[in-house]
Amino acid sequence: MTETKSERRPRRDPSGRLSTIGDLLGTAFAGLVIGVVLLLAFEGILSLARASEFGHTSGWLVLILPLWLFTEEFRAAGPGPYRFVVAILAAGFGVTAGMTFAGLAASTFPALVSGVVGAAACTVVYCLVWFYGLRWLSHRAG
């Protein structure tokens, strides 16, 4: 029998942050997918109970798990003012991108789909700005 050494995924650095952009994006997208599945189930139950029509719930609700991940990443970044600066910039750019894509999708799709599109765009932009901005600014600040 051969033993294989498996690496723990997602990989984290000694401070507890996710160590690669792929790990951060993958974990964030896993949270988005779980959120979409739960929201679709919730929408299905509401439409079967005739409490509302399918697709009228805001798709932005799928951001709950990625926001939890971003909070944990913020906490793991350790003390220092640079994490506040990067978090504010990442949130600003992420919300701007998300609202832009949600607005473009809103003319064609219901609120559920346009919200999910906006949440996905917000997540991608936040991850990119947070990961690279935090590393760049923490190296600059010392």
Coordinates of C-alpha atoms in Angstrom, one line a residue:
M1 CA 0.0 0.0 0.0
T2 CA 1.3 3.4 -0.9
E3 CA 0.9 6.4 1.4
T4 CA 0.2 9.7 -0.1
K5 CA 0.9 12.9 1.8
S6 CA -2.1 15.2 1.4
E7 CA -1.7 18.9 1.8
R8 CA -4.4 20.7 3.8
R9 CA -6.5 23.0 1.7
P10 CA -6.9 25.9 1.7
R11 CA -3.3 26.7 2.6
R12 CA -2.7 29.3 5.3
D13 CA 0.4 31.2 6.2
P14 CA 1.7 31.3 9.8
S15 CA -0.5 34.3 10.7
G16 CA -3.7 32.5 9.6
R17 CA -4.3 34.3 6.3
L18 CA -4.9 32.3 3.1
S19 CA -1.6 32.0 1.4
T20 CA -2.4 32.2 -2.3
I21 CA -4.9 34.2 -4.4
G22 CA -6.3 30.8 -5.7
D23 CA -7.1 29.7 -2.1
L24 CA -8.8 33.0 -1.4
L25 CA -10.8 33.0 -4.6
G26 CA -11.6 29.3 -4.3
T27 CA -12.8 29.7 -0.7
A28 CA -14.9 32.8 -1.5
F29 CA -16.5 31.1 -4.5
A30 CA -17.3 28.0 -2.5
G31 CA -19.1 30.3 -0.1
L32 CA -20.9 31.9 -3.0
V33 CA -22.0 28.6 -4.4
I34 CA -23.3 27.4 -1.0
G35 CA -25.1 30.7 -0.7
V36 CA -26.7 30.3 -4.1
V37 CA -27.9 26.7 -3.4
L38 CA -29.4 27.8 0.0
L39 CA -31.0 30.8 -1.6
L40 CA -32.5 28.8 -4.4
A41 CA -33.9 26.3 -1.9
F42 CA -35.3 29.1 0.2
E43 CA -36.9 30.7 -3.0
G44 CA -38.3 27.3 -3.9
I45 CA -39.9 26.8 -0.5
L46 CA -41.4 30.3 -0.6
S47 CA -42.8 29.8 -4.1
L48 CA -44.3 26.4 -3.2
A49 CA -45.9 27.9 -0.1
R50 CA -47.2 30.7 -2.4
A51 CA -45.6 33.3 -0.1
S52 CA -43.8 35.0 -3.0
E53 CA -42.9 34.5 -6.7
F54 CA -39.7 32.8 -7.5
G55 CA -36.8 35.1 -8.2
H56 CA -37.9 38.2 -6.3
T57 CA -35.5 37.7 -3.3
S58 CA -32.4 39.8 -3.5
G59 CA -29.4 37.7 -4.7
W60 CA -27.1 39.8 -2.6
L61 CA -27.9 37.5 0.3
V62 CA -25.3 35.0 -1.2
L63 CA -22.6 37.3 0.2
I64 CA -23.1 36.1 3.8
L65 CA -20.4 33.4 3.7
P66 CA -17.8 35.4 1.7
L67 CA -18.3 38.3 4.1
W68 CA -17.6 35.9 7.0
L69 CA -14.4 34.8 5.1
F70 CA -13.3 38.5 4.6
T71 CA -13.9 39.2 8.3
E72 CA -11.7 36.3 9.2
E73 CA -9.0 37.4 6.8
F74 CA -9.2 40.9 8.3
R75 CA -8.7 39.5 11.8
A76 CA -5.8 37.3 10.7
A77 CA -4.0 40.2 9.0
G78 CA -2.9 41.3 12.5
P79 CA -2.5 44.7 13.9
G80 CA -1.7 47.7 11.8
P81 CA -3.4 50.5 10.1
Y82 CA -2.7 49.2 6.6
R83 CA -5.4 46.5 6.9
F84 CA -8.0 49.2 7.5
V85 CA -6.9 51.1 4.4
V86 CA -6.9 48.0 2.2
A87 CA -10.3 46.8 3.6
I88 CA -11.9 50.1 2.9
L89 CA -10.5 50.3 -0.6
A90 CA -11.4 46.7 -1.4
A91 CA -14.9 47.2 -0.1
G92 CA -15.3 50.4 -2.1
F93 CA -14.0 48.9 -5.4
G94 CA -15.9 45.6 -4.8
V95 CA -19.3 47.3 -4.1
T96 CA -18.8 49.6 -7.1
A97 CA -18.1 46.7 -9.4
G98 CA -20.9 44.6 -7.9
M99 CA -23.4 47.4 -8.3
T100 CA -22.3 48.0 -11.9
F101 CA -22.7 44.4 -12.9
A102 CA -26.0 44.0 -11.0
G103 CA -27.3 47.1 -12.7
L104 CA -26.4 45.8 -16.1
A105 CA -28.0 42.5 -15.4
A106 CA -31.1 44.0 -13.8
S107 CA -32.6 45.1 -17.1
T108 CA -32.7 41.5 -18.3
F109 CA -32.9 39.3 -15.3
P110 CA -34.9 39.2 -12.0
A111 CA -33.6 40.5 -8.7
L112 CA -32.3 37.0 -7.7
V113 CA -30.0 36.6 -10.8
S114 CA -28.8 40.2 -11.0
G115 CA -28.0 40.2 -7.2
V116 CA -26.0 37.0 -7.6
V117 CA -24.1 38.5 -10.6
G118 CA -23.4 41.6 -8.5
A119 CA -22.3 39.5 -5.5
A120 CA -19.9 37.5 -7.7
A121 CA -18.3 40.6 -9.2
C122 CA -18.0 42.2 -5.7
T123 CA -16.4 39.1 -4.4
V124 CA -13.8 38.8 -7.2
V125 CA -12.8 42.5 -7.0
Y126 CA -12.7 42.4 -3.2
C127 CA -10.4 39.3 -3.2
L128 CA -8.0 40.8 -5.7
V129 CA -7.7 44.2 -4.0
W130 CA -7.5 42.6 -0.6
F131 CA -4.9 40.0 -1.4
Y132 CA -2.5 42.1 -3.5
G133 CA -3.2 45.4 -1.7
L134 CA -2.5 43.9 1.7
R135 CA 0.7 42.3 0.7
W136 CA 2.0 45.3 -1.2
L137 CA 1.1 47.8 1.6
S138 CA 2.3 45.6 4.4
H139 CA 5.7 45.3 2.7
R140 CA 5.8 49.0 2.1
A141 CA 4.9 49.8 5.6
G142 CA 7.4 47.4 7.0

